[in-house]
mmCIF file of C-alpha atoms in Angstrom:
data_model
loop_
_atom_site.group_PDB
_atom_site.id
_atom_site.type_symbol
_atom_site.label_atom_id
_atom_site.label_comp_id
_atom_site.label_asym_id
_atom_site.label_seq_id
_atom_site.Cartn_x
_atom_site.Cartn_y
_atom_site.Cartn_z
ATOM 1 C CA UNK A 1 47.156 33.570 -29.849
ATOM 2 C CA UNK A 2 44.233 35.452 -28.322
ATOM 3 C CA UNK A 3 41.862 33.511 -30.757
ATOM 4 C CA UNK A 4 43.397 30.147 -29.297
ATOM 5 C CA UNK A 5 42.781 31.382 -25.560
ATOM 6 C CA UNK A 6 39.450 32.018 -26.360
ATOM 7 C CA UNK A 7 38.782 29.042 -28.073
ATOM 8 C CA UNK A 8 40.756 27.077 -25.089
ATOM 9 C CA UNK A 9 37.887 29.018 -22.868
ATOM 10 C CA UNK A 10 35.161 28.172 -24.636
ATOM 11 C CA UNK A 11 36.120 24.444 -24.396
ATOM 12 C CA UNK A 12 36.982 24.534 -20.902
ATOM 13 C CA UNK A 13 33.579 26.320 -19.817
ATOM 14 C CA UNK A 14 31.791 23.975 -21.864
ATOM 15 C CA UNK A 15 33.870 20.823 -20.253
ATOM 16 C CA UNK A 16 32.694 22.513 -17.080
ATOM 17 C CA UNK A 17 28.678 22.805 -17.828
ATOM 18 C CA UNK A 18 28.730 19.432 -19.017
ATOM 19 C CA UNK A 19 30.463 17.760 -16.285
ATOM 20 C CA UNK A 20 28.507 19.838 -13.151
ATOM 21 C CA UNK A 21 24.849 18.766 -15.568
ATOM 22 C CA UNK A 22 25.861 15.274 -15.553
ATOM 23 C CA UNK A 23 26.668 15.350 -11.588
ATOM 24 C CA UNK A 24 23.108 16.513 -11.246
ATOM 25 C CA UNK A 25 22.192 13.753 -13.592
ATOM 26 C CA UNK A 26 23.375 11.523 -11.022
ATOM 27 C CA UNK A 27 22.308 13.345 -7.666
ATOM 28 C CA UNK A 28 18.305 13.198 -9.099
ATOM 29 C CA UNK A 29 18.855 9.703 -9.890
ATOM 30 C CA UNK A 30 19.986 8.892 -6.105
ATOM 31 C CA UNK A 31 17.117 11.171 -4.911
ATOM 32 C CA UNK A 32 15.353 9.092 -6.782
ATOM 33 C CA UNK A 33 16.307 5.851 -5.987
ATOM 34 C CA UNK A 34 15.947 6.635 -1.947
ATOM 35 C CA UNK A 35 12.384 8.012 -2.703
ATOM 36 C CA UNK A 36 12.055 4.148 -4.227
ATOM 37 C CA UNK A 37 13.431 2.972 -1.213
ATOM 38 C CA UNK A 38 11.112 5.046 0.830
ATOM 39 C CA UNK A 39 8.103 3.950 -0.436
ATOM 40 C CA UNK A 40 9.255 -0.098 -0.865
ATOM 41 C CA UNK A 41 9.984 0.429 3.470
ATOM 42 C CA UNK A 42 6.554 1.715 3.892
ATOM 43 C CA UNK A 43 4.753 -0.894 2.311
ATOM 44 C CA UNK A 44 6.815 -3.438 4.369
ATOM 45 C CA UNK A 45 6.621 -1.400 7.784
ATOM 46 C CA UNK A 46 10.673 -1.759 7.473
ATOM 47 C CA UNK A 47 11.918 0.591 10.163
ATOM 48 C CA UNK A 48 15.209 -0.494 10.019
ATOM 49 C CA UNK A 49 15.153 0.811 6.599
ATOM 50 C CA UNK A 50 13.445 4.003 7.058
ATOM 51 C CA UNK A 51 15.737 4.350 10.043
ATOM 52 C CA UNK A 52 18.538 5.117 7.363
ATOM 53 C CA UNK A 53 16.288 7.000 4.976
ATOM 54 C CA UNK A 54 14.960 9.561 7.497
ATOM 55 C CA UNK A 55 17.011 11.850 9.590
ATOM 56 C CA UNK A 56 16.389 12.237 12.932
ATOM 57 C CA UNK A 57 15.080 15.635 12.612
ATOM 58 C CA UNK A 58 12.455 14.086 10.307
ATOM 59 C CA UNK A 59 9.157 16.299 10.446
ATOM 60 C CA UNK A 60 6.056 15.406 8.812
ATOM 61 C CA UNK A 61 2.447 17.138 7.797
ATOM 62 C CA UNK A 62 0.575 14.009 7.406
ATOM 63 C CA UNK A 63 -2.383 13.354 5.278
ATOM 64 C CA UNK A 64 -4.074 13.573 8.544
ATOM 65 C CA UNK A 65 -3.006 17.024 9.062
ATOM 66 C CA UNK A 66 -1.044 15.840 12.010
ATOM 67 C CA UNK A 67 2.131 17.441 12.889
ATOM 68 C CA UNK A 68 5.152 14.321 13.896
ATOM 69 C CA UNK A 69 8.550 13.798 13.993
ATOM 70 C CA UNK A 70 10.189 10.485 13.075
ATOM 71 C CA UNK A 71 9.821 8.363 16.692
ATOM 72 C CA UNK A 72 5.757 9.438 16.014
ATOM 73 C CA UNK A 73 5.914 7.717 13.186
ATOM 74 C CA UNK A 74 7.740 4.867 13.940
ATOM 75 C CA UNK A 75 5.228 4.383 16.928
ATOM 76 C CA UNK A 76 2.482 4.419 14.559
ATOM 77 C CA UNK A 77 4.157 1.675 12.241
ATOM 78 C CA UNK A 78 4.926 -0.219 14.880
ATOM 79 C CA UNK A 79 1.578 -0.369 16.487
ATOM 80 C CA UNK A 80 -0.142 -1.327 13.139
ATOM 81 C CA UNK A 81 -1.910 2.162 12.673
ATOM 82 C CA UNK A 82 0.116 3.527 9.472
ATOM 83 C CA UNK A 83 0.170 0.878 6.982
ATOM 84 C CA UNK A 84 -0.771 0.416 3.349
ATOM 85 C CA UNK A 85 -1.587 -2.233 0.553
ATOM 86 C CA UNK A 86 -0.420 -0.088 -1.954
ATOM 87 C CA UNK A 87 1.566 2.551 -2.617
ATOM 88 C CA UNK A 88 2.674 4.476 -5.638
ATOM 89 C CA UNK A 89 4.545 7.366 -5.761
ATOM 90 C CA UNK A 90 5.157 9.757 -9.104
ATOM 91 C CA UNK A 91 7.355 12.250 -8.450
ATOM 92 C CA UNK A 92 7.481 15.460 -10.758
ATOM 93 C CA UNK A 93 9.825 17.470 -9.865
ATOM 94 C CA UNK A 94 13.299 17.525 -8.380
ATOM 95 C CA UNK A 95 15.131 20.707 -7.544
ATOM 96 C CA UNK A 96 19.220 20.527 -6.260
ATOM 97 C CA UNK A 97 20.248 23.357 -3.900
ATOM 98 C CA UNK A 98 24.125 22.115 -3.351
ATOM 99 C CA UNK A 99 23.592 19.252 -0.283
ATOM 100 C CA UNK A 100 19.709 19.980 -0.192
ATOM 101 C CA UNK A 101 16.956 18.857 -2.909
ATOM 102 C CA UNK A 102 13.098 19.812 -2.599
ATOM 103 C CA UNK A 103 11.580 16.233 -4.337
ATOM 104 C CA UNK A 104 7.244 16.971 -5.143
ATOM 105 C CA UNK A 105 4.886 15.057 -6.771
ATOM 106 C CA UNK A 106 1.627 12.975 -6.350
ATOM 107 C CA UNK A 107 0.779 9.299 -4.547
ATOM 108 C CA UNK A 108 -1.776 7.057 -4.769
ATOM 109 C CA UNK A 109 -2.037 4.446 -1.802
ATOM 110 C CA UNK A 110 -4.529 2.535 -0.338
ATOM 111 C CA UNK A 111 -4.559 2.829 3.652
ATOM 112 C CA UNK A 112 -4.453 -0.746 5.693
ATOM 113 C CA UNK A 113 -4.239 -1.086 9.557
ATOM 114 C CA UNK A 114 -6.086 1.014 11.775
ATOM 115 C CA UNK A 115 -5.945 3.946 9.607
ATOM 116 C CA UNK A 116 -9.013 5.989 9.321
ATOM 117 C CA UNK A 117 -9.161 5.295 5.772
ATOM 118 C CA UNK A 118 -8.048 1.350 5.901
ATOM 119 C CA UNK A 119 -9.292 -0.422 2.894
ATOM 120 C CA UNK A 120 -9.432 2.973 1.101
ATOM 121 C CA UNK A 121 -7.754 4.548 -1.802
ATOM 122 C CA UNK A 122 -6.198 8.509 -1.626
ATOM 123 C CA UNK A 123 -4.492 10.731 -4.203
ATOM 124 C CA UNK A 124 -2.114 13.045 -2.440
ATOM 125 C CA UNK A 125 0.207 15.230 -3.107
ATOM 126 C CA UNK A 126 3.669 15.708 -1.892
ATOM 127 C CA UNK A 127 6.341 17.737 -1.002
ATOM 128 C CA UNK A 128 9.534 16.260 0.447
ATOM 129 C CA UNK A 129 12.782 17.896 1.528
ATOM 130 C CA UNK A 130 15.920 15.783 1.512
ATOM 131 C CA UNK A 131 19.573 17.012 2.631
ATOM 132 C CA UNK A 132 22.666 15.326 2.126
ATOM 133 C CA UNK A 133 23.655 13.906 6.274
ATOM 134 C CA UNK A 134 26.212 11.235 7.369
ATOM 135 C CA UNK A 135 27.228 10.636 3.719
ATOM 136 C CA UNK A 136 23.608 9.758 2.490
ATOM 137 C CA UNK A 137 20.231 11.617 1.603
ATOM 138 C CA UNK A 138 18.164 11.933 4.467
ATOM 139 C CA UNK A 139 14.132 13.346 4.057
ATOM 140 C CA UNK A 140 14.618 15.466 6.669
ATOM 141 C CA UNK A 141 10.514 16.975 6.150
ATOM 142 C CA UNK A 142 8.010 16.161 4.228
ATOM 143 C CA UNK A 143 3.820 17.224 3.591
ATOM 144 C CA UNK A 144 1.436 15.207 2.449
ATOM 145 C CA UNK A 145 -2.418 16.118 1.603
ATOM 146 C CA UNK A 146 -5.041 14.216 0.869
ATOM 147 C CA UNK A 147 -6.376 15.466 -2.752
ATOM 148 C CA UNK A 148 -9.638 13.033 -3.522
ATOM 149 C CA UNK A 149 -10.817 10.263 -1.517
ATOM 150 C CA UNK A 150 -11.837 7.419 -3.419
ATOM 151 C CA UNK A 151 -13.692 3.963 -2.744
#
């Protein structure tokens, strides 16, 4: 009987592992997926989509070593400053802390508008910080440094 308990245990606990490694499974592949989304509503200057993608506590480090919130941001998409050509992000590592998840990595874009660095290509790294608001993943900060300028 006690052999069959612990057996019945073991099986359990591994049900359990399994099933809590597969909902992460899933959680990095939404983090994922809005990072996609992210990016795709930057190189369109879609507010209306980043509207939904960043919370409205939304702080940023820019490349620029600026320090804005989300309205800052959306002022400079909307006046044509912040804008790219292209934009390509890699992310290497995703860490889960229950409704939070730390997302860094490295981009490559090439700046457009009235950027400083319009017509130019950047490597940068990344660190973003997402948390789980309203029933979605919101960035709710996020750094960004220029690591090589190129062309």
């Amino acid at each position: 009987m006690i052999k069959t308990m612990a057996v019945l245990c073991m099986i359990m606990m591994t049900a359990l592992l399994v099933s809590a490694q597969n909902k992460n499974r899933r959680v990095e592949e939404e983090i994922r997926q809005v990072n996609a989304e992210e990016v795709e509503g930057l190189l369109r200057n879609d507010v209306r989509a980043l509207e939904q993608i960043w919370s409205n506590d939304l702080v940023v480090t820019n490349p620029l070593n600026k320090f804005v919130n989300k309205q800052e941001v959306f002022k400079l998409i909307e006046s044509g400053t912040l804008a790219f050509t292209s934009y390509e992000r890699h992310i290497e590592y995703v860490h889960l802390y229950r409704n939070m998840a730390v997302v860094a990595g490295s981009e490559t874009v090439i700046w457009a508008g009235k950027m400083p660095n319009a017509g130019k290509t950047s490597l940068l790294r990344f660190t973003g910080i997402w948390a789980r608001q309203n029933g979605r993943w919101q960035q709710v900060a996020r750094h960004a440094n220029i690591v090589s300028l190129k062309g």
